[in-house]
Amino acid sequence: SYSDGGPTYIDANYEGPGITCNSGETWNTQLYFLRVINGAGYKGGGAYISNSSPYIAACTFSHCKAMYGGGMYIEGGHPLIASFFKNNKAEQAGGGIYAHGGAEIEMFYTSIRNCSAETGGGMFLSDTTVNLEYAEIKLNNASSAGGGIYAFDSDINLKESDFYKNFGYRGGGIYGSECTLIETGSQFSDNGAYYLGGGLYFDYSAITMDGTSFVHNKATQGGGLFVSHGTLQMTHCGMVSNGAYIGGGAVIKADLAELSACAFSQNQSHANGAGLLSAGEQVFIDGCMFTQNNAQTTAGAIFYGGPSSTEVTNSIFCANTPNNFDGQEVATLSYNDGTTFMESCPECPGDVDGDGDIDMDDLIALLESIGATGAHPADVDGNGIVDYDDLVELAQSLGGSC
């Protein structure tokens, strides 16, 4: 190791992992400001952690390689990680991190970018519980499944994290099977999959999402997400400008799916639901908006496939082309009197309180709504999230009227 007056560098010269913790280390073992480079190993190029729980903060693992876990290999234990992983590679799984064996991982303010593997370009999780908060998972690649994260038989708690430009055959952002996902306030943007689920792919899993946004993701099926079997609950989520051959915004084939106060806007597909392909056993959609979704052939808003039952209540449909609904005879779709259909969408963005004027009351209402996602009147630019771009756009319209 060496230091140039700043962080301490550990250059392993591809002779082994830079860091090894396999003696039952606890959070009292604290590693700070290390730069691990050129690590190599069968398990763990940058770090090998077995049945240990070190605290690793403000460290960087880069240009490391392994068969499993290019940046870090974790087996069991309860490590706490707040560090950076970049330009690492695994021949098989976990370009950035590989974790299994009942590991329980706490990860905060962690960045995993430009890592690659056959499976799980950024992370590979099996029989693992991970709390991942305020993370960025960007520019990772898997030739098989899980460009950002691959997870099997694992529990994922995800909060306010950013998945950007990850790519895989299935699940560009995340691939999960037989998992539990609890997600709050994260964004999936510009991720891609050759086949299923540009942003997310999950099967046989229990998924709960609140305030999640999917923007500009692409796949052959399910540009934003693809969910098969299991259960899905989505609240205050935004599905904006995603694209796929079928199911531009999402493909939902869950056993039970419940969508509430979500927005599907400006998604595109060749056929079968630019906004949503609904083919789950039971799909309930309440208080959602489907606006300006475009399919080249059938069902701009929702295509219902079967055998399935889709029930829509208290929702808004406007300017979806070529039509709002289409489907198969073996499937059913129903909607209640509280559902509204309009040929064109309202042309008064900025009138947050709906009083016909754009004034300081609207500005105050927008400020109180910063961070809100889904179908929200303060989302002036219609991208699925209320943010400071909406504030700028509203400010430019102050004094106007509808």
Coordinates of C-alpha atoms in Angstrom, one line a residue:
S1 CA 0.0 0.0 0.0
Y2 CA 1.0 3.6 -0.4
S3 CA -0.3 7.1 0.1
D4 CA 0.3 10.3 -1.9
G5 CA -0.7 12.5 1.1
G6 CA -4.4 11.8 0.6
P7 CA -6.2 8.4 0.6
T8 CA -4.2 5.2 1.1
Y9 CA -3.9 3.1 -2.0
I10 CA -3.9 -0.7 -2.0
D11 CA -2.6 -1.9 -5.3
A12 CA -2.9 -5.7 -5.3
N13 CA -1.2 -6.1 -8.7
Y14 CA -3.7 -8.8 -9.6
E15 CA -2.1 -11.2 -7.1
G16 CA -5.1 -11.5 -4.8
P17 CA -7.9 -9.5 -3.2
G18 CA -6.9 -6.1 -1.8
I19 CA -8.8 -6.6 1.5
T20 CA -9.7 -9.8 3.4
C21 CA -12.1 -10.1 6.4
N22 CA -12.7 -13.7 7.4
S23 CA -12.0 -13.7 11.2
G24 CA -15.4 -12.6 12.5
E25 CA -14.7 -8.9 12.2
T26 CA -17.5 -6.6 13.6
W27 CA -18.5 -3.0 12.9
N28 CA -15.7 -2.1 15.2
T29 CA -13.4 -3.0 12.3
Q30 CA -13.7 0.3 10.4
L31 CA -12.0 1.0 7.0
Y32 CA -12.0 4.5 5.7
F33 CA -10.5 6.3 2.7
L34 CA -8.9 3.3 1.0
R35 CA -8.4 3.1 -2.7
V36 CA -8.3 -0.6 -3.7
I37 CA -7.1 -1.2 -7.3
N38 CA -6.0 -4.1 -9.4
G39 CA -7.4 -6.8 -7.1
A40 CA -8.0 -10.3 -8.4
G41 CA -9.3 -13.6 -7.1
Y42 CA -11.7 -16.4 -7.7
K43 CA -14.0 -15.0 -5.0
G44 CA -13.6 -11.2 -4.6
G45 CA -11.2 -9.2 -6.6
G46 CA -11.2 -6.0 -4.5
A47 CA -12.4 -7.5 -1.1
Y48 CA -13.2 -10.9 0.3
I49 CA -15.6 -10.9 3.3
S50 CA -16.6 -14.2 4.9
N51 CA -18.9 -14.4 8.0
S52 CA -17.6 -11.0 9.0
S53 CA -19.2 -7.5 9.5
P54 CA -16.8 -4.7 8.8
Y55 CA -17.7 -1.1 8.4
I56 CA -16.4 0.1 5.1
A57 CA -16.9 3.8 4.3
A58 CA -15.6 6.3 1.7
C59 CA -13.5 3.6 0.1
T60 CA -13.2 3.0 -3.6
F61 CA -12.8 -0.4 -5.4
S62 CA -11.8 -0.1 -9.0
H63 CA -10.3 -2.1 -11.8
C64 CA -10.6 -5.3 -9.9
K65 CA -11.7 -8.7 -11.3
A66 CA -12.8 -12.1 -10.1
M67 CA -14.9 -15.1 -11.1
Y68 CA -17.5 -14.0 -8.5
G69 CA -17.6 -10.5 -7.1
G70 CA -15.2 -8.4 -9.1
G71 CA -15.3 -5.5 -6.6
M72 CA -16.3 -7.4 -3.4
Y73 CA -17.4 -10.9 -2.4
I74 CA -19.6 -11.3 0.7
E75 CA -20.6 -14.6 2.3
G76 CA -22.7 -14.3 5.4
G77 CA -22.1 -11.6 8.0
H78 CA -23.7 -8.2 8.4
P79 CA -21.3 -5.6 6.8
L80 CA -22.1 -1.9 6.6
I81 CA -21.0 -0.3 3.3
A82 CA -20.9 3.3 2.1
S83 CA -18.4 3.2 -0.7
F84 CA -17.7 3.4 -4.4
F85 CA -17.3 0.5 -6.9
K86 CA -16.3 1.3 -10.5
N87 CA -14.8 -0.4 -13.5
N88 CA -14.9 -3.9 -11.9
K89 CA -15.6 -7.2 -13.7
A90 CA -16.7 -10.7 -12.8
E91 CA -16.5 -13.5 -15.3
Q92 CA -19.6 -15.2 -13.8
A93 CA -21.6 -13.0 -11.4
G94 CA -21.5 -9.8 -9.4
G95 CA -19.4 -7.3 -11.3
G96 CA -19.5 -4.9 -8.5
I97 CA -20.6 -7.0 -5.5
Y98 CA -21.5 -10.7 -5.0
A99 CA -23.4 -11.6 -1.8
H100 CA -24.9 -14.9 -0.6
G101 CA -25.1 -17.3 2.3
G102 CA -27.5 -15.4 4.5
A103 CA -25.6 -12.1 4.3
E104 CA -27.4 -9.0 5.8
I105 CA -26.0 -5.9 4.2
E106 CA -26.5 -2.3 5.1
M107 CA -25.6 0.0 2.2
F108 CA -25.9 3.8 2.2
Y109 CA -24.7 6.4 -0.3
T110 CA -23.0 3.7 -2.3
S111 CA -22.2 4.1 -5.9
I112 CA -21.8 1.1 -8.3
R113 CA -21.0 2.1 -11.9
N114 CA -19.4 0.7 -15.0
C115 CA -19.2 -2.8 -13.7
S116 CA -20.0 -5.9 -15.7
A117 CA -20.6 -9.7 -15.4
E118 CA -22.5 -12.4 -17.1
T119 CA -25.2 -12.2 -14.4
G120 CA -25.7 -9.2 -12.1
G121 CA -23.5 -6.5 -13.7
G122 CA -23.7 -4.2 -10.6
M123 CA -24.7 -6.7 -7.9
F124 CA -25.5 -10.4 -7.5
L125 CA -27.7 -11.3 -4.5
S126 CA -28.7 -14.8 -3.4
D127 CA -30.2 -15.7 0.0
T128 CA -29.3 -12.1 1.0
T129 CA -31.1 -9.3 2.8
V130 CA -29.9 -5.8 1.7
N131 CA -31.0 -2.3 2.8
L132 CA -30.0 0.0 -0.1
E133 CA -30.5 3.7 0.5
Y134 CA -29.5 6.8 -1.4
A135 CA -27.4 4.7 -3.8
E136 CA -26.6 5.1 -7.5
I137 CA -26.4 2.1 -9.7
K138 CA -25.3 3.3 -13.1
L139 CA -23.9 2.2 -16.4
N140 CA -23.6 -1.5 -15.4
N141 CA -24.0 -4.4 -17.9
A142 CA -24.9 -8.0 -17.7
S143 CA -24.9 -10.3 -20.7
S144 CA -27.6 -12.4 -19.1
A145 CA -29.9 -11.0 -16.4
G146 CA -29.8 -8.1 -14.1
G147 CA -27.7 -5.2 -15.5
G148 CA -27.9 -3.2 -12.3
I149 CA -28.9 -5.9 -9.8
Y150 CA -29.6 -9.7 -10.0
A151 CA -31.5 -11.1 -7.0
F152 CA -32.7 -14.6 -6.2
D153 CA -34.4 -15.6 -2.9
S154 CA -33.5 -12.3 -1.4
D155 CA -35.1 -9.4 0.5
I156 CA -34.4 -5.9 -1.0
N157 CA -35.3 -2.7 0.8
L158 CA -34.7 0.1 -1.6
K159 CA -35.0 3.8 -0.9
E160 CA -34.4 7.0 -3.0
S161 CA -31.8 5.4 -5.2
D162 CA -31.0 6.1 -8.9
F163 CA -30.8 3.3 -11.5
Y164 CA -29.4 4.8 -14.8
K165 CA -28.3 3.2 -18.1
N166 CA -28.0 -0.3 -16.8
F167 CA -28.4 -3.1 -19.4
G168 CA -29.2 -6.8 -19.4
Y169 CA -31.0 -9.5 -21.3
R170 CA -33.8 -9.4 -18.7
G171 CA -34.1 -6.8 -16.0
G172 CA -32.0 -3.8 -17.2
G173 CA -32.2 -2.1 -13.8
I174 CA -33.1 -5.0 -11.5
Y175 CA -33.9 -8.7 -12.1
G176 CA -35.5 -10.6 -9.2
S177 CA -36.9 -14.0 -8.7
E178 CA -38.6 -15.4 -5.6
C179 CA -37.8 -12.1 -3.8
T180 CA -39.4 -9.5 -1.7
L181 CA -38.9 -5.9 -2.8
I182 CA -40.0 -2.8 -0.8
E183 CA -39.1 0.3 -2.7
T184 CA -39.7 4.0 -1.9
G185 CA -38.9 7.0 -4.0
S186 CA -36.3 5.6 -6.4
Q187 CA -35.9 6.4 -10.1
F188 CA -35.2 4.1 -13.0
S189 CA -34.2 6.0 -16.1
D190 CA -32.7 5.0 -19.5
N191 CA -32.2 1.4 -18.5
G192 CA -32.6 -1.3 -21.2
A193 CA -33.2 -5.0 -21.7
Y194 CA -33.0 -7.1 -24.8
Y195 CA -36.0 -9.0 -23.8
L196 CA -38.1 -8.4 -20.7
G197 CA -38.3 -5.5 -18.2
G198 CA -36.1 -2.5 -19.2
G199 CA -36.3 -1.0 -15.7
L200 CA -37.4 -4.0 -13.6
Y201 CA -38.1 -7.6 -14.1
F202 CA -39.6 -9.8 -11.3
D203 CA -41.2 -13.2 -11.1
Y204 CA -42.7 -15.1 -8.2
S205 CA -42.1 -12.2 -5.9
A206 CA -43.8 -9.8 -3.5
I207 CA -43.3 -6.2 -4.7
T208 CA -44.3 -3.0 -3.0
M209 CA -43.4 0.4 -4.6
D210 CA -44.3 3.9 -3.5
G211 CA -43.2 7.0 -5.3
T212 CA -41.1 5.2 -7.9
S213 CA -40.5 6.7 -11.3
F214 CA -39.7 4.9 -14.6
V215 CA -38.5 7.2 -17.4
H216 CA -37.1 6.4 -20.8
N217 CA -36.5 2.7 -20.2
K218 CA -36.7 0.2 -23.1
A219 CA -37.2 -3.5 -23.7
T220 CA -38.9 -5.9 -26.1
Q221 CA -41.7 -6.4 -23.6
G222 CA -42.3 -4.1 -20.6
G223 CA -40.2 -1.0 -21.2
G224 CA -40.6 0.2 -17.6
L225 CA -41.3 -3.1 -15.8
F226 CA -42.3 -6.7 -16.4
V227 CA -43.9 -8.6 -13.5
S228 CA -44.9 -12.3 -13.7
H229 CA -46.7 -14.2 -10.9
G230 CA -46.5 -13.1 -7.3
T231 CA -48.0 -9.8 -6.1
L232 CA -47.5 -6.1 -7.0
Q233 CA -48.6 -3.0 -5.2
M234 CA -47.8 0.4 -6.8
T235 CA -48.7 3.8 -5.3
H236 CA -47.8 7.3 -6.5
C237 CA -45.6 5.8 -9.3
G238 CA -44.8 7.5 -12.6
M239 CA -44.3 5.6 -15.9
V240 CA -43.2 8.1 -18.5
S241 CA -41.8 7.9 -22.0
N242 CA -40.8 4.2 -21.8
G243 CA -40.9 2.0 -24.9
A244 CA -41.3 -1.6 -26.0
Y245 CA -42.7 -3.7 -28.8
I246 CA -45.6 -4.6 -26.5
G247 CA -46.3 -3.1 -23.1
G248 CA -44.5 0.2 -23.5
G249 CA -44.9 1.3 -19.9
A250 CA -45.4 -2.0 -18.2
V251 CA -46.4 -5.7 -18.6
I252 CA -48.2 -7.0 -15.5
K253 CA -48.8 -10.7 -15.3
A254 CA -48.9 -10.9 -11.5
D255 CA -51.4 -13.1 -9.6
L256 CA -52.6 -9.9 -7.9
A257 CA -51.7 -6.3 -8.8
E258 CA -53.0 -3.1 -7.2
L259 CA -52.1 0.3 -8.8
S260 CA -53.2 3.5 -7.1
A261 CA -52.6 7.1 -8.0
C262 CA -50.1 6.2 -10.7
A263 CA -49.4 8.1 -14.0
F264 CA -48.8 6.4 -17.4
S265 CA -47.8 9.1 -19.8
Q266 CA -46.2 9.3 -23.3
N267 CA -45.2 5.6 -23.4
Q268 CA -44.9 3.9 -26.7
S269 CA -45.3 0.4 -28.2
H270 CA -45.8 -1.3 -31.5
A271 CA -48.9 -3.1 -30.1
N272 CA -50.7 -4.4 -27.1
G273 CA -50.7 -1.5 -24.7
A274 CA -48.4 1.5 -25.0
G275 CA -49.3 2.3 -21.4
L276 CA -49.9 -1.1 -19.9
L277 CA -50.3 -4.7 -20.9
S278 CA -52.5 -6.2 -18.2
A279 CA -52.5 -10.0 -18.1
G280 CA -52.5 -10.7 -14.4
E281 CA -55.1 -12.9 -12.8
Q282 CA -56.5 -9.9 -10.9
V283 CA -55.5 -6.3 -11.7
F284 CA -57.0 -3.3 -9.9
I285 CA -56.3 0.2 -11.1
D286 CA -57.6 3.1 -9.0
G287 CA -57.1 6.9 -9.3
C288 CA -54.6 6.6 -12.1
M289 CA -53.9 8.7 -15.2
F290 CA -53.2 7.4 -18.7
T291 CA -52.3 10.3 -21.0
Q292 CA -50.8 10.6 -24.5
N293 CA -49.6 7.0 -24.7
N294 CA -49.2 5.8 -28.3
A295 CA -49.4 2.3 -29.8
Q296 CA -48.8 1.8 -33.5
T297 CA -51.6 -0.7 -33.8
T298 CA -53.7 -1.6 -30.7
A299 CA -54.5 -0.1 -27.2
G300 CA -52.8 3.2 -26.5
A301 CA -53.6 3.0 -22.8
I302 CA -54.3 -0.7 -21.7
F303 CA -54.3 -4.0 -23.5
Y304 CA -55.9 -6.8 -21.5
G305 CA -54.8 -10.3 -22.2
G306 CA -55.9 -13.4 -20.5
P307 CA -57.2 -15.2 -18.9
S308 CA -57.3 -12.1 -16.6
S309 CA -59.5 -9.6 -15.0
T310 CA -58.7 -5.8 -15.0
E311 CA -60.8 -3.4 -13.0
V312 CA -60.4 0.4 -13.5
T313 CA -61.9 2.9 -11.1
N314 CA -61.8 6.7 -10.7
S315 CA -59.1 7.1 -13.4
I316 CA -58.5 9.5 -16.2
F317 CA -57.8 8.7 -19.9
C318 CA -56.9 11.3 -22.4
A319 CA -55.2 11.5 -25.9
N320 CA -54.2 7.8 -26.0
T321 CA -53.9 6.5 -29.5
P322 CA -55.2 4.7 -31.5
N323 CA -57.7 3.9 -28.7
N324 CA -57.8 3.5 -24.9
F325 CA -58.5 -0.3 -24.7
D326 CA -58.3 -3.5 -26.6
G327 CA -57.9 -7.1 -25.6
Q328 CA -58.6 -10.8 -25.9
E329 CA -61.9 -12.5 -25.5
V330 CA -60.6 -14.7 -22.7
A331 CA -59.9 -11.5 -20.6
T332 CA -62.1 -8.8 -19.2
L333 CA -61.8 -5.1 -18.5
S334 CA -64.3 -3.0 -16.6
Y335 CA -64.5 0.6 -15.4
N336 CA -66.8 2.6 -13.2
D337 CA -68.7 5.9 -13.6
G338 CA -65.8 7.7 -11.8
T339 CA -63.5 7.0 -14.8
T340 CA -63.2 10.0 -17.2
F341 CA -62.4 9.8 -20.9
M342 CA -61.2 12.9 -22.9
E343 CA -60.0 13.2 -26.5
S344 CA -57.4 15.8 -25.5
C345 CA -55.6 16.5 -22.2
P346 CA -56.1 19.7 -20.2
E347 CA -54.1 22.6 -21.6
C348 CA -53.4 24.5 -18.5
P349 CA -50.3 23.2 -16.8
G350 CA -49.4 25.3 -13.8
D351 CA -52.9 25.8 -12.4
V352 CA -52.2 23.5 -9.5
D353 CA -55.2 24.4 -7.4
G354 CA -57.6 24.4 -10.4
D355 CA -59.0 27.9 -9.9
G356 CA -58.3 29.0 -13.4
D357 CA -55.4 31.3 -12.6
I358 CA -51.7 30.7 -12.2
D359 CA -50.7 32.6 -9.2
M360 CA -48.8 32.5 -5.9
D361 CA -51.3 30.0 -4.5
D362 CA -50.2 27.6 -7.2
L363 CA -46.6 28.3 -6.5
I364 CA -47.0 27.6 -2.8
A365 CA -49.0 24.4 -3.5
L366 CA -46.2 23.2 -5.8
L367 CA -43.5 23.9 -3.2
E368 CA -45.5 21.8 -0.7
S369 CA -45.6 18.9 -3.2
I370 CA -41.9 18.7 -4.2
G371 CA -40.9 15.1 -4.4
A372 CA -44.5 13.8 -5.1
T373 CA -44.8 11.3 -8.0
G374 CA -47.5 9.8 -10.1
A375 CA -50.7 11.6 -11.2
H376 CA -50.2 14.9 -9.5
P377 CA -51.5 18.4 -10.5
A378 CA -48.2 20.0 -9.5
D379 CA -46.3 17.8 -12.1
V380 CA -46.3 20.7 -14.6
D381 CA -44.0 19.1 -17.2
G382 CA -45.7 15.7 -16.9
N383 CA -42.6 13.6 -16.3
G384 CA -44.1 11.7 -13.3
I385 CA -42.3 13.6 -10.5
V386 CA -42.8 17.0 -8.9
D387 CA -39.4 18.7 -8.9
Y388 CA -37.7 22.0 -9.4
D389 CA -38.1 21.8 -13.1
D390 CA -41.8 22.1 -12.5
L391 CA -41.1 25.1 -10.3
V392 CA -39.2 26.9 -13.0
E393 CA -41.9 26.2 -15.6
L394 CA -44.7 27.4 -13.3
A395 CA -42.7 30.6 -12.4
Q396 CA -42.5 31.4 -16.1
S397 CA -46.3 31.3 -16.3
L398 CA -47.2 33.3 -13.2
G399 CA -50.0 35.8 -13.8
G400 CA -51.5 33.7 -16.6
S401 CA -55.0 32.3 -16.7
C402 CA -56.7 29.3 -18.2

